[in-house]
Structure formats: C-alpha cells, structure tokens
mmCIF file of C-alpha atoms in Angstrom:
data_model
loop_
_atom_site.group_PDB
_atom_site.id
_atom_site.type_symbol
_atom_site.label_atom_id
_atom_site.label_comp_id
_atom_site.label_asym_id
_atom_site.label_seq_id
_atom_site.Cartn_x
_atom_site.Cartn_y
_atom_site.Cartn_z
ATOM 1 C CA MET Z 794 42.812 -39.946 -31.969
ATOM 2 C CA ALA Z 795 44.337 -36.969 -30.231
ATOM 3 C CA PHE Z 796 41.763 -34.690 -31.885
ATOM 4 C CA SER Z 797 38.893 -36.939 -30.735
ATOM 5 C CA LEU Z 798 40.283 -36.952 -27.216
ATOM 6 C CA PHE Z 799 40.464 -33.152 -27.309
ATOM 7 C CA ILE Z 800 36.787 -32.904 -28.377
ATOM 8 C CA PHE Z 801 35.737 -35.370 -25.649
ATOM 9 C CA THR Z 802 37.654 -33.429 -23.001
ATOM 10 C CA LEU Z 803 36.161 -30.127 -24.204
ATOM 11 C CA ASN Z 804 32.629 -31.508 -24.182
ATOM 12 C CA ASN Z 805 33.137 -33.018 -20.749
ATOM 13 C CA ALA Z 806 34.448 -29.701 -19.395
ATOM 14 C CA PHE Z 807 31.477 -27.884 -20.905
ATOM 15 C CA ALA Z 808 29.071 -30.389 -19.345
ATOM 16 C CA GLN Z 809 30.730 -29.968 -15.944
ATOM 17 C CA THR Z 810 30.475 -26.185 -16.255
ATOM 18 C CA GLU Z 811 26.782 -26.374 -17.130
ATOM 19 C CA LYS Z 812 26.210 -28.782 -14.258
ATOM 20 C CA SER Z 813 27.970 -26.354 -11.916
ATOM 21 C CA LYS Z 814 25.835 -23.471 -13.200
ATOM 22 C CA ASN Z 815 22.640 -25.475 -12.750
ATOM 23 C CA SER Z 816 23.629 -26.471 -9.226
ATOM 24 C CA LEU Z 817 23.880 -22.792 -8.331
ATOM 25 C CA GLN Z 818 20.463 -21.983 -9.793
ATOM 26 C CA LYS Z 819 17.701 -21.527 -7.244
ATOM 27 C CA GLU Z 820 14.132 -22.642 -7.618
ATOM 28 C CA PHE Z 821 10.901 -21.323 -6.137
ATOM 29 C CA ARG Z 822 7.745 -23.424 -6.360
ATOM 30 C CA TYR Z 823 4.300 -22.165 -5.500
ATOM 31 C CA THR Z 824 0.663 -23.071 -6.050
ATOM 32 C CA ASN Z 825 -2.152 -20.554 -5.669
ATOM 33 C CA PRO Z 826 -4.003 -19.862 -3.503
ATOM 34 C CA ILE Z 827 -0.974 -19.695 -1.209
ATOM 35 C CA THR Z 828 -2.906 -19.691 2.071
ATOM 36 C CA ARG Z 829 -5.640 -22.270 2.565
ATOM 37 C CA ASP Z 830 -6.666 -21.518 6.101
ATOM 38 C CA SER Z 831 -9.970 -19.991 7.203
ATOM 39 C CA ALA Z 832 -8.319 -18.688 10.387
ATOM 40 C CA ILE Z 833 -6.105 -16.265 8.436
ATOM 41 C CA SER Z 834 -8.466 -15.574 5.542
ATOM 42 C CA MET Z 835 -8.138 -11.954 4.382
ATOM 43 C CA ARG Z 836 -8.902 -9.686 1.454
ATOM 44 C CA ASP Z 837 -6.640 -7.047 -0.064
ATOM 45 C CA HIS Z 838 -3.307 -8.683 0.775
ATOM 46 C CA PHE Z 839 -0.381 -6.263 1.007
ATOM 47 C CA ILE Z 840 3.088 -7.820 1.389
ATOM 48 C CA ILE Z 841 6.302 -6.089 2.408
ATOM 49 C CA LYS Z 842 9.723 -7.734 2.670
ATOM 50 C CA VAL Z 843 11.956 -6.701 5.574
ATOM 51 C CA ASP Z 844 15.371 -8.369 5.826
ATOM 52 C CA ASP Z 845 14.720 -12.098 5.280
ATOM 53 C CA LEU Z 846 11.037 -12.124 6.190
ATOM 54 C CA TRP Z 847 7.827 -11.238 4.404
ATOM 55 C CA TYR Z 848 5.003 -9.549 6.305
ATOM 56 C CA CYS Z 849 1.422 -9.281 5.125
ATOM 57 C CA VAL Z 850 -1.556 -7.180 6.206
ATOM 58 C CA GLY Z 851 -5.072 -7.167 4.808
ATOM 59 C CA THR Z 852 -8.788 -6.879 5.473
ATOM 60 C CA SER Z 853 -9.884 -9.483 8.011
ATOM 61 C CA ASN Z 854 -13.274 -11.119 8.281
ATOM 62 C CA PRO Z 855 -16.028 -10.199 8.834
ATOM 63 C CA VAL Z 856 -15.636 -7.812 5.913
ATOM 64 C CA TRP Z 857 -19.212 -6.702 5.238
ATOM 65 C CA THR Z 858 -21.384 -7.433 8.268
ATOM 66 C CA GLY Z 859 -19.834 -5.110 10.825
ATOM 67 C CA PRO Z 860 -16.632 -4.112 12.612
ATOM 68 C CA ASN Z 861 -13.763 -6.549 12.136
ATOM 69 C CA PRO Z 862 -11.023 -7.452 14.641
ATOM 70 C CA GLY Z 863 -8.424 -4.924 13.484
ATOM 71 C CA VAL Z 864 -5.296 -5.038 11.355
ATOM 72 C CA ARG Z 865 -3.953 -8.580 11.230
ATOM 73 C CA MET Z 866 -0.285 -9.161 10.381
ATOM 74 C CA LEU Z 867 0.986 -12.436 8.929
ATOM 75 C CA VAL Z 868 4.641 -13.434 8.630
ATOM 76 C CA SER Z 869 6.546 -15.944 6.459
ATOM 77 C CA LYS Z 870 10.131 -17.063 5.931
ATOM 78 C CA ASP Z 871 9.513 -18.530 2.487
ATOM 79 C CA LEU Z 872 6.374 -16.872 1.021
ATOM 80 C CA ILE Z 873 4.623 -20.251 1.182
ATOM 81 C CA ASN Z 874 4.038 -20.980 4.854
ATOM 82 C CA TRP Z 875 2.289 -18.120 6.634
ATOM 83 C CA LYS Z 876 1.316 -17.719 10.269
ATOM 84 C CA GLN Z 877 -0.272 -14.967 12.271
ATOM 85 C CA HIS Z 878 2.239 -12.623 13.882
ATOM 86 C CA SER Z 879 -0.090 -10.240 15.708
ATOM 87 C CA PHE Z 880 -2.791 -7.623 15.385
ATOM 88 C CA ILE Z 881 -0.905 -4.375 14.880
ATOM 89 C CA ILE Z 882 -4.237 -2.685 15.580
ATOM 90 C CA ASP Z 883 -6.344 -4.795 17.939
ATOM 91 C CA ALA Z 884 -9.950 -3.604 17.962
ATOM 92 C CA LYS Z 885 -10.579 -5.246 21.346
ATOM 93 C CA LYS Z 886 -7.951 -3.039 22.993
ATOM 94 C CA LEU Z 887 -9.125 0.284 21.562
ATOM 95 C CA PRO Z 888 -10.877 2.753 23.902
ATOM 96 C CA LYS Z 889 -14.615 3.061 23.291
ATOM 97 C CA ASP Z 890 -14.248 6.646 22.104
ATOM 98 C CA THR Z 891 -11.685 5.741 19.418
ATOM 99 C CA PRO Z 892 -12.830 7.380 16.168
ATOM 100 C CA TYR Z 893 -11.444 4.552 14.006
ATOM 101 C CA ASN Z 894 -13.070 1.440 15.482
ATOM 102 C CA GLY Z 895 -15.201 0.292 12.550
ATOM 103 C CA ARG Z 896 -14.241 -1.785 9.567
ATOM 104 C CA PHE Z 897 -10.454 -1.887 9.143
ATOM 105 C CA TRP Z 898 -10.181 -2.146 5.385
ATOM 106 C CA ALA Z 899 -7.203 -2.489 3.024
ATOM 107 C CA PRO Z 900 -4.248 -1.579 5.277
ATOM 108 C CA GLU Z 901 -0.832 -1.007 3.717
ATOM 109 C CA ILE Z 902 2.687 -0.553 5.162
ATOM 110 C CA HIS Z 903 5.270 1.549 3.328
ATOM 111 C CA PHE Z 904 8.882 2.121 4.389
ATOM 112 C CA ILE Z 905 9.594 5.791 3.660
ATOM 113 C CA GLN Z 906 12.256 8.112 5.051
ATOM 114 C CA GLY Z 907 13.440 5.624 7.660
ATOM 115 C CA LYS Z 908 10.043 4.780 9.176
ATOM 116 C CA TYR Z 909 7.164 2.399 8.545
ATOM 117 C CA TRP Z 910 3.922 4.125 7.624
ATOM 118 C CA LEU Z 911 0.623 2.316 8.010
ATOM 119 C CA THR Z 912 -2.458 3.537 6.190
ATOM 120 C CA VAL Z 913 -5.753 1.994 7.167
ATOM 121 C CA ASN Z 914 -9.332 2.879 6.344
ATOM 122 C CA SER Z 915 -11.949 2.945 9.077
ATOM 123 C CA GLY Z 916 -14.681 4.971 10.753
ATOM 124 C CA LYS Z 917 -16.472 5.527 14.042
ATOM 125 C CA VAL Z 918 -18.990 2.946 15.221
ATOM 126 C CA THR Z 919 -22.104 4.428 16.800
ATOM 127 C CA LYS Z 920 -25.544 3.124 17.696
ATOM 128 C CA GLU Z 921 -26.915 4.790 14.593
ATOM 129 C CA GLU Z 922 -23.990 3.653 12.426
ATOM 130 C CA PRO Z 923 -22.906 0.184 13.683
ATOM 131 C CA LYS Z 924 -20.493 -0.315 10.777
ATOM 132 C CA GLY Z 925 -18.853 3.103 10.974
ATOM 133 C CA MET Z 926 -19.325 3.771 7.276
ATOM 134 C CA ALA Z 927 -20.675 7.325 7.628
ATOM 135 C CA THR Z 928 -17.227 8.469 8.807
ATOM 136 C CA HIS Z 929 -15.113 5.882 6.972
ATOM 137 C CA SER Z 930 -11.891 7.532 5.800
ATOM 138 C CA VAL Z 931 -8.090 7.291 5.865
ATOM 139 C CA TRP Z 932 -5.914 7.107 8.999
ATOM 140 C CA LEU Z 933 -2.117 7.317 9.145
ATOM 141 C CA PHE Z 934 0.122 5.589 11.696
ATOM 142 C CA SER Z 935 3.919 5.242 11.989
ATOM 143 C CA ALA Z 936 6.411 2.904 13.649
ATOM 144 C CA ASP Z 937 10.143 2.346 13.844
ATOM 145 C CA LYS Z 938 9.732 -1.386 13.194
ATOM 146 C CA VAL Z 939 7.485 -3.095 10.678
ATOM 147 C CA THR Z 940 5.837 -5.041 13.490
ATOM 148 C CA GLY Z 941 5.099 -1.873 15.469
ATOM 149 C CA PRO Z 942 4.021 -0.530 17.841
ATOM 150 C CA TYR Z 943 2.179 1.871 15.520
ATOM 151 C CA LYS Z 944 1.217 5.325 16.752
ATOM 152 C CA LEU Z 945 -1.477 7.494 15.232
ATOM 153 C CA VAL Z 946 -0.065 10.404 13.230
ATOM 154 C CA ASN Z 947 -3.302 11.901 11.930
ATOM 155 C CA GLY Z 948 -6.795 11.129 10.737
ATOM 156 C CA PRO Z 949 -9.151 11.214 9.137
ATOM 157 C CA LEU Z 950 -6.967 12.530 6.332
ATOM 158 C CA THR Z 951 -9.843 13.418 4.016
ATOM 159 C CA PRO Z 952 -13.165 15.188 4.665
ATOM 160 C CA GLN Z 953 -15.334 12.589 2.928
ATOM 161 C CA TYR Z 954 -15.683 8.832 2.471
ATOM 162 C CA ASN Z 955 -12.411 7.426 1.150
ATOM 163 C CA ASN Z 956 -10.978 3.933 1.149
ATOM 164 C CA ASP Z 957 -8.076 1.806 -0.140
ATOM 165 C CA SER Z 958 -5.375 4.354 0.658
ATOM 166 C CA THR Z 959 -1.787 3.944 -0.531
ATOM 167 C CA LEU Z 960 1.424 5.988 -0.378
ATOM 168 C CA PHE Z 961 4.083 6.695 -2.979
ATOM 169 C CA GLU Z 962 7.397 8.525 -2.469
ATOM 170 C CA ASP Z 963 8.894 10.170 -5.547
ATOM 171 C CA GLU Z 964 12.625 10.572 -6.181
ATOM 172 C CA ASP Z 965 12.574 14.135 -4.835
ATOM 173 C CA GLY Z 966 11.197 12.979 -1.479
ATOM 174 C CA GLN Z 967 7.656 14.227 -2.070
ATOM 175 C CA VAL Z 968 5.050 11.744 -0.870
ATOM 176 C CA TYR Z 969 1.642 11.252 -2.465
ATOM 177 C CA LEU Z 970 -1.565 9.765 -1.124
ATOM 178 C CA TYR Z 971 -3.889 7.884 -3.459
ATOM 179 C CA CYS Z 972 -7.204 6.336 -2.478
ATOM 180 C CA SER Z 973 -10.618 5.289 -3.748
ATOM 181 C CA GLY Z 974 -14.196 6.167 -2.872
ATOM 182 C CA ASN Z 975 -16.615 6.010 -5.799
ATOM 183 C CA GLY Z 976 -13.633 6.786 -8.016
ATOM 184 C CA LEU Z 977 -9.906 7.383 -7.623
ATOM 185 C CA PHE Z 978 -8.403 10.304 -5.651
ATOM 186 C CA GLN Z 979 -4.953 11.867 -5.182
ATOM 187 C CA ALA Z 980 -3.126 14.509 -3.125
ATOM 188 C CA LYS Z 981 0.293 15.452 -1.794
ATOM 189 C CA ILE Z 982 0.919 14.589 1.852
ATOM 190 C CA ASP Z 983 3.420 15.581 4.550
ATOM 191 C CA LEU Z 984 4.061 12.400 6.485
ATOM 192 C CA LYS Z 985 5.469 14.047 9.621
ATOM 193 C CA THR Z 986 2.245 15.917 10.283
ATOM 194 C CA GLY Z 987 0.003 13.502 8.411
ATOM 195 C CA LYS Z 988 -1.665 16.411 6.663
ATOM 196 C CA LEU Z 989 -2.494 16.770 2.995
ATOM 197 C CA THR Z 990 -0.655 19.704 1.443
ATOM 198 C CA THR Z 991 -2.956 19.846 -1.592
ATOM 199 C CA PRO Z 992 -6.725 19.329 -1.662
ATOM 200 C CA ILE Z 993 -7.835 15.751 -2.214
ATOM 201 C CA GLN Z 994 -8.831 15.540 -5.884
ATOM 202 C CA LYS Z 995 -11.000 12.987 -7.630
ATOM 203 C CA PHE Z 996 -9.354 12.369 -10.984
ATOM 204 C CA LEU Z 997 -11.161 9.310 -12.332
ATOM 205 C CA ASP Z 998 -14.770 8.177 -12.094
ATOM 206 C CA LYS Z 999 -16.020 4.655 -12.767
ATOM 207 C CA LYS Z 1000 -18.280 6.060 -15.488
ATOM 208 C CA GLN Z 1001 -15.787 8.533 -16.925
ATOM 209 C CA PRO Z 1002 -16.986 9.532 -20.434
ATOM 210 C CA GLY Z 1003 -14.982 7.770 -23.124
ATOM 211 C CA TRP Z 1004 -13.503 5.190 -20.748
ATOM 212 C CA PRO Z 1005 -14.153 1.431 -21.110
ATOM 213 C CA GLU Z 1006 -17.236 -0.398 -19.911
ATOM 214 C CA TRP Z 1007 -15.219 -2.823 -17.787
ATOM 215 C CA MET Z 1008 -14.808 0.010 -15.226
ATOM 216 C CA VAL Z 1009 -18.485 0.941 -14.750
ATOM 217 C CA GLY Z 1010 -19.204 -1.371 -11.796
ATOM 218 C CA GLY Z 1011 -16.598 0.294 -9.628
ATOM 219 C CA ILE Z 1012 -12.884 1.131 -9.415
ATOM 220 C CA GLU Z 1013 -10.691 0.949 -6.320
ATOM 221 C CA GLY Z 1014 -7.387 -0.177 -4.807
ATOM 222 C CA PRO Z 1015 -4.774 2.145 -6.380
ATOM 223 C CA PHE Z 1016 -1.075 1.266 -6.134
ATOM 224 C CA VAL Z 1017 1.626 3.452 -7.705
ATOM 225 C CA ILE Z 1018 5.146 2.691 -8.920
ATOM 226 C CA LYS Z 1019 7.592 4.641 -11.085
ATOM 227 C CA LYS Z 1020 9.590 3.028 -13.863
ATOM 228 C CA GLU Z 1021 11.857 4.707 -16.434
ATOM 229 C CA GLY Z 1022 10.347 8.128 -15.805
ATOM 230 C CA THR Z 1023 6.730 6.962 -16.080
ATOM 231 C CA TYR Z 1024 4.282 6.665 -13.194
ATOM 232 C CA PHE Z 1025 2.103 3.553 -13.283
ATOM 233 C CA MET Z 1026 -1.043 3.128 -11.223
ATOM 234 C CA PHE Z 1027 -2.525 -0.330 -10.756
ATOM 235 C CA PHE Z 1028 -6.206 -0.330 -9.790
ATOM 236 C CA SER Z 1029 -9.023 -2.852 -9.501
ATOM 237 C CA THR Z 1030 -12.530 -3.071 -10.913
ATOM 238 C CA TRP Z 1031 -15.349 -5.448 -9.985
ATOM 239 C CA THR Z 1032 -17.504 -5.020 -13.093
ATOM 240 C CA ARG Z 1033 -16.922 -8.391 -14.830
ATOM 241 C CA GLY Z 1034 -15.428 -10.229 -11.896
ATOM 242 C CA TYR Z 1035 -12.397 -8.745 -10.204
ATOM 243 C CA GLU Z 1036 -9.755 -7.407 -12.554
ATOM 244 C CA VAL Z 1037 -6.678 -5.174 -12.419
ATOM 245 C CA GLY Z 1038 -6.288 -2.223 -14.773
ATOM 246 C CA LEU Z 1039 -3.208 -0.071 -15.339
ATOM 247 C CA LEU Z 1040 -2.891 3.699 -15.748
ATOM 248 C CA LYS Z 1041 0.198 5.702 -16.675
ATOM 249 C CA SER Z 1042 1.306 9.310 -16.481
ATOM 250 C CA LYS Z 1043 4.381 11.507 -16.809
ATOM 251 C CA SER Z 1044 3.432 13.226 -13.531
ATOM 252 C CA PRO Z 1045 2.495 11.765 -10.134
ATOM 253 C CA LEU Z 1046 -0.701 13.838 -10.230
ATOM 254 C CA GLY Z 1047 -1.605 13.024 -13.815
ATOM 255 C CA PRO Z 1048 -3.211 13.421 -16.195
ATOM 256 C CA TRP Z 1049 -3.623 9.650 -16.141
ATOM 257 C CA GLU Z 1050 -4.404 7.501 -19.157
ATOM 258 C CA LEU Z 1051 -4.908 3.799 -19.668
ATOM 259 C CA ALA Z 1052 -1.644 1.967 -20.232
ATOM 260 C CA SER Z 1053 -3.629 -0.960 -21.629
ATOM 261 C CA PRO Z 1054 -7.121 -0.904 -23.193
ATOM 262 C CA GLU Z 1055 -7.968 -4.099 -21.303
ATOM 263 C CA PRO Z 1056 -7.196 -5.205 -17.723
ATOM 264 C CA ILE Z 1057 -3.710 -6.684 -17.371
ATOM 265 C CA PHE Z 1058 -4.737 -9.281 -14.788
ATOM 266 C CA GLY Z 1059 -7.735 -10.814 -13.086
ATOM 267 C CA THR Z 1060 -10.727 -13.074 -13.467
ATOM 268 C CA ARG Z 1061 -14.031 -12.644 -15.309
ATOM 269 C CA LYS Z 1062 -17.174 -14.566 -14.405
ATOM 270 C CA LYS Z 1063 -20.665 -13.822 -15.748
ATOM 271 C CA GLY Z 1064 -22.195 -15.321 -12.608
ATOM 272 C CA TYR Z 1065 -20.341 -12.936 -10.292
ATOM 273 C CA ARG Z 1066 -22.402 -10.334 -8.384
ATOM 274 C CA THR Z 1067 -25.261 -10.595 -10.853
ATOM 275 C CA GLU Z 1068 -27.701 -8.699 -8.614
ATOM 276 C CA MET Z 1069 -25.298 -5.781 -8.325
ATOM 277 C CA ALA Z 1070 -24.829 -5.752 -12.096
ATOM 278 C CA LYS Z 1071 -28.595 -5.722 -12.608
ATOM 279 C CA GLU Z 1072 -29.171 -2.975 -10.044
ATOM 280 C CA ASN Z 1073 -26.522 -0.763 -11.600
ATOM 281 C CA GLY Z 1074 -27.448 -1.343 -15.229
ATOM 282 C CA TYR Z 1075 -24.471 -3.225 -16.614
ATOM 283 C CA GLU Z 1076 -25.791 -6.791 -16.623
ATOM 284 C CA ASN Z 1077 -25.821 -6.822 -20.427
ATOM 285 C CA LEU Z 1078 -22.049 -6.453 -20.847
ATOM 286 C CA PHE Z 1079 -20.793 -9.125 -23.227
ATOM 287 C CA PHE Z 1080 -17.690 -11.080 -22.224
ATOM 288 C CA THR Z 1081 -16.553 -14.666 -21.817
ATOM 289 C CA ASP Z 1082 -15.515 -16.291 -18.548
ATOM 290 C CA THR Z 1083 -11.833 -16.869 -17.870
ATOM 291 C CA GLU Z 1084 -10.815 -20.509 -17.407
ATOM 292 C CA ASP Z 1085 -9.423 -20.088 -13.897
ATOM 293 C CA PRO Z 1086 -11.335 -21.355 -10.815
ATOM 294 C CA TYR Z 1087 -11.667 -17.892 -9.217
ATOM 295 C CA GLN Z 1088 -14.405 -15.303 -8.846
ATOM 296 C CA GLU Z 1089 -12.019 -12.630 -7.549
ATOM 297 C CA THR Z 1090 -8.320 -11.950 -8.125
ATOM 298 C CA GLY Z 1091 -7.757 -8.315 -7.370
ATOM 299 C CA HIS Z 1092 -6.915 -5.400 -5.109
ATOM 300 C CA ASN Z 1093 -3.290 -5.911 -5.946
ATOM 301 C CA ALA Z 1094 -0.028 -4.479 -4.646
ATOM 302 C CA LEU Z 1095 3.595 -5.125 -5.599
ATOM 303 C CA PHE Z 1096 6.408 -6.458 -3.418
ATOM 304 C CA ILE Z 1097 9.930 -7.882 -3.693
ATOM 305 C CA GLY Z 1098 9.724 -11.625 -4.268
ATOM 306 C CA PRO Z 1099 12.084 -14.561 -3.675
ATOM 307 C CA ASP Z 1100 14.128 -13.801 -6.799
ATOM 308 C CA GLY Z 1101 14.616 -10.145 -5.898
ATOM 309 C CA ASN Z 1102 12.166 -9.024 -8.594
ATOM 310 C CA LEU Z 1103 8.721 -7.468 -8.413
ATOM 311 C CA TRP Z 1104 5.824 -9.755 -7.580
ATOM 312 C CA ASN Z 1105 2.098 -9.176 -7.294
ATOM 313 C CA SER Z 1106 -0.078 -9.922 -4.272
ATOM 314 C CA CYS Z 1107 -3.849 -9.878 -3.945
ATOM 315 C CA HIS Z 1108 -6.692 -12.028 -2.710
ATOM 316 C CA TYR Z 1109 -7.802 -15.066 -4.694
ATOM 317 C CA PHE Z 1110 -11.413 -16.070 -4.037
ATOM 318 C CA MET Z 1111 -12.593 -19.437 -5.321
ATOM 319 C CA TYR Z 1112 -15.655 -19.587 -7.603
ATOM 320 C CA GLU Z 1113 -18.239 -22.078 -6.388
ATOM 321 C CA LYS Z 1114 -19.238 -22.815 -9.986
ATOM 322 C CA ARG Z 1115 -15.615 -23.103 -11.102
ATOM 323 C CA PRO Z 1116 -14.964 -24.966 -14.312
ATOM 324 C CA TYR Z 1117 -13.800 -28.549 -14.648
ATOM 325 C CA PRO Z 1118 -11.126 -29.947 -14.172
ATOM 326 C CA TYR Z 1119 -10.537 -28.004 -10.942
ATOM 327 C CA SER Z 1120 -11.664 -29.987 -7.893
ATOM 328 C CA GLN Z 1121 -15.444 -29.972 -7.657
ATOM 329 C CA THR Z 1122 -15.337 -30.544 -3.898
ATOM 330 C CA PHE Z 1123 -15.682 -27.173 -2.142
ATOM 331 C CA GLN Z 1124 -13.412 -27.077 0.912
ATOM 332 C CA PRO Z 1125 -14.181 -24.922 3.997
ATOM 333 C CA TRP Z 1126 -11.204 -22.604 3.359
ATOM 334 C CA GLU Z 1127 -12.538 -21.853 -0.126
ATOM 335 C CA SER Z 1128 -15.539 -19.978 1.257
ATOM 336 C CA GLY Z 1129 -13.294 -17.016 2.052
ATOM 337 C CA PRO Z 1130 -10.557 -15.019 0.265
ATOM 338 C CA GLN Z 1131 -6.989 -16.325 0.389
ATOM 339 C CA MET Z 1132 -3.573 -14.987 -0.619
ATOM 340 C CA GLY Z 1133 -2.349 -15.216 -4.212
ATOM 341 C CA ILE Z 1134 1.019 -14.178 -5.676
ATOM 342 C CA GLU Z 1135 2.430 -13.969 -9.212
ATOM 343 C CA PRO Z 1136 5.592 -12.590 -10.860
ATOM 344 C CA VAL Z 1137 5.450 -9.134 -12.445
ATOM 345 C CA HIS Z 1138 7.253 -8.407 -15.719
ATOM 346 C CA TYR Z 1139 8.240 -5.122 -17.342
ATOM 347 C CA ARG Z 1140 9.173 -4.813 -20.986
ATOM 348 C CA ASP Z 1141 8.850 -2.199 -23.702
ATOM 349 C CA GLY Z 1142 7.453 0.378 -21.302
ATOM 350 C CA MET Z 1143 4.653 -1.829 -19.967
ATOM 351 C CA PHE Z 1144 3.950 -3.972 -16.902
ATOM 352 C CA TYR Z 1145 2.548 -7.496 -17.206
ATOM 353 C CA ILE Z 1146 1.371 -9.950 -14.536
ATOM 354 C CA ASP Z 1147 1.291 -13.704 -15.044
ATOM 355 C CA GLY Z 1148 -1.833 -15.635 -14.219
ATOM 356 C CA PRO Z 1149 -3.903 -15.926 -12.251
ATOM 357 C CA THR Z 1150 -2.540 -19.448 -11.872
ATOM 358 C CA TRP Z 1151 -3.894 -22.413 -9.937
ATOM 359 C CA THR Z 1152 -1.388 -25.165 -10.766
ATOM 360 C CA GLU Z 1153 2.180 -25.497 -9.499
ATOM 361 C CA GLN Z 1154 4.498 -22.814 -10.847
ATOM 362 C CA ILE Z 1155 8.297 -23.101 -10.928
ATOM 363 C CA ILE Z 1156 10.467 -19.982 -10.963
ATOM 364 C CA LYS Z 1157 14.190 -20.493 -11.548
ATOM 365 C CA TYR Z 1158 16.654 -17.746 -10.809
#
C-alpha cells in the first residue's frame, strides 16, 4: 500500500511538473497570407524587428505601370495585425528634380554599425522615360531610428541598371552590396561615403552554362546570411512560378555554388506568365504544379520571428486558377500581393523553409 501511494504521489508530481512546463510554453498561430488588405498590398516584403515591434517595407502599387507612391512602412506588435506607419520616402514630397522619383522597388533596412541603412531602387522620371527605368539603380539612405527620417548618403551606387539591392556586414566589419539586374551582382561598399570600394561585378547569369533550367526566366532578390563559416545567398527566380534558390560560398564574394539542386521554397504553376515563357523560349519546361493556392511566393528576406529564431518573409500572390479545396471565391484583396511568413530551419549545413502554407500554423516555443 505504501509503495502504491509512493507511485501515485510520484506520478502526480510528474504530471504537475509537466503541466507547469506546458503553462510556460508560448504559442504563435498564423495563417498565410498574413495581410489581406488591398490598401497595404505590397511586393518584396522586408521585415526588421526593433525592440518589441516589427517593421516592414516593400514595393507598393502600382508596381509596373509607372511611378509608385514611395517607400511604405508597416508596423506590427504581433506579426499578425499590420497597419501603415508612414511613407519613409514620400514621392509626393520630393522636389521635381529629384533623381530617384520613379518606381521605388524592393527597399530594405539593415541595422549596421549603430545606424539604419535603407537601400531602395529607383530612377529619374522624365517625359521621355515616364517610369524612370533608363536610370533605375541603387540609392543608399541612413537614419538614427528605423522610422527615420532617412537622409540620402549616395546614389546611384552603380553605373548601370541594377535592382533588388541588399547589404551584408561580415564579422570583420566589411560591408557588401548585392543586387540584381539581368543576373546577380556584388561589390564591397563603404557605408559612410556610400561608395563602392570594388567594381560592381556580375557573378551569375540566368542562363549560366551548366546551371539548372529553373533559373532561365530570370534571377533576382539576393539576401545574404553567414552561418558556421559559410555564406548563404537566397535568391528568387520566376521561371516556373516564383521560387527561392540558395547559393553558398566560403567567401562573401564567391565563387558561389548551388547549395541545393532545386529551389528550397516557392510555388510552381504552369499557367503563370505563359506569354513571357513563350517569348523567352522556355515554355516547354516540364514540371508539375505545386498544390498551394499561390502563383508567387518569392523575393524573400530573413528576420527574427516571435520565437527568437529566423523566419522568412516575402509576398504571397494568390493564383486565380488555384486548386480545390481552397476557396473558389476570389476576394478583392487577392488581386494583389500580400505578406507571407514562414519559419526557417538550419540543420546539417543547410537552410530549409517551411511551406508555403495556407492553413493555420501553430508554433510552440
């Protein structure tokens, strides 16, 4: 009897301990797309966490038809509910002679050496060039606070068309600029002057000999992180839909090689940009559609999520011909890109990204 009582007491104590542990465990629930609001629809979402808030910048609409309103900043306390904070570059308030008043594409904010550095890609609007694409390149701004005000440091940083710029600071304090523009480019940069200290170098073409066919439509959106002595570069391709590939190198300037023979994330849809595929000669690529309801999940960047770990952000764009059983009623917010987030995992020298998901996800930590 005494022995049975001892076992009961032990089991009860164990159950109480487990209950106590579980009560301390936190839970984060999310369902993609996170934003479902046409008013804050953006592409190329870039999220940065500062103190207890998350801030997001991206490419605002209209994306393709002409100049857009500037660099929109969103803010959230919980990563779920987002609202507009401000325009950290407001196109309406720029002087007419501003050389960066065209399309404000793919802005990013990096906290380096005690300041916030904004890269944005734009060009000069003229009567002959109403979209500013002839001079579209990279511009660098800085601020003491993530919300600004941002002051121009230098630009354009490169002598030719470049886009999708990003910054990476190595452990020795050297900063690198990476960008796209009919391929991927790289250079060293001095942030204080905003000047490149090495020539901008194209190191990867979309039709690089010996590289996979899923890159041939186009490659863009580099983002670099270092892990266990290896440099990893995430990048996007729109060949089969919108997918994320991963490069790796032992040096921040390469040589770069594929970390995975296939994209590590994204969506594939045969009905996506079919005219572009036909015009550029890759309409005969064989692949199967992914089961998700998206036509685009790409241009990714990494940020610190609710559990203190790395998460992925990018735009999720609904596919009008999405497969059953996703809702067949197309809502107004679905006609534009919205924010999507997923956890990022690292194991055995490789990064992995869950998803893309479209049902409720529960993360316990």
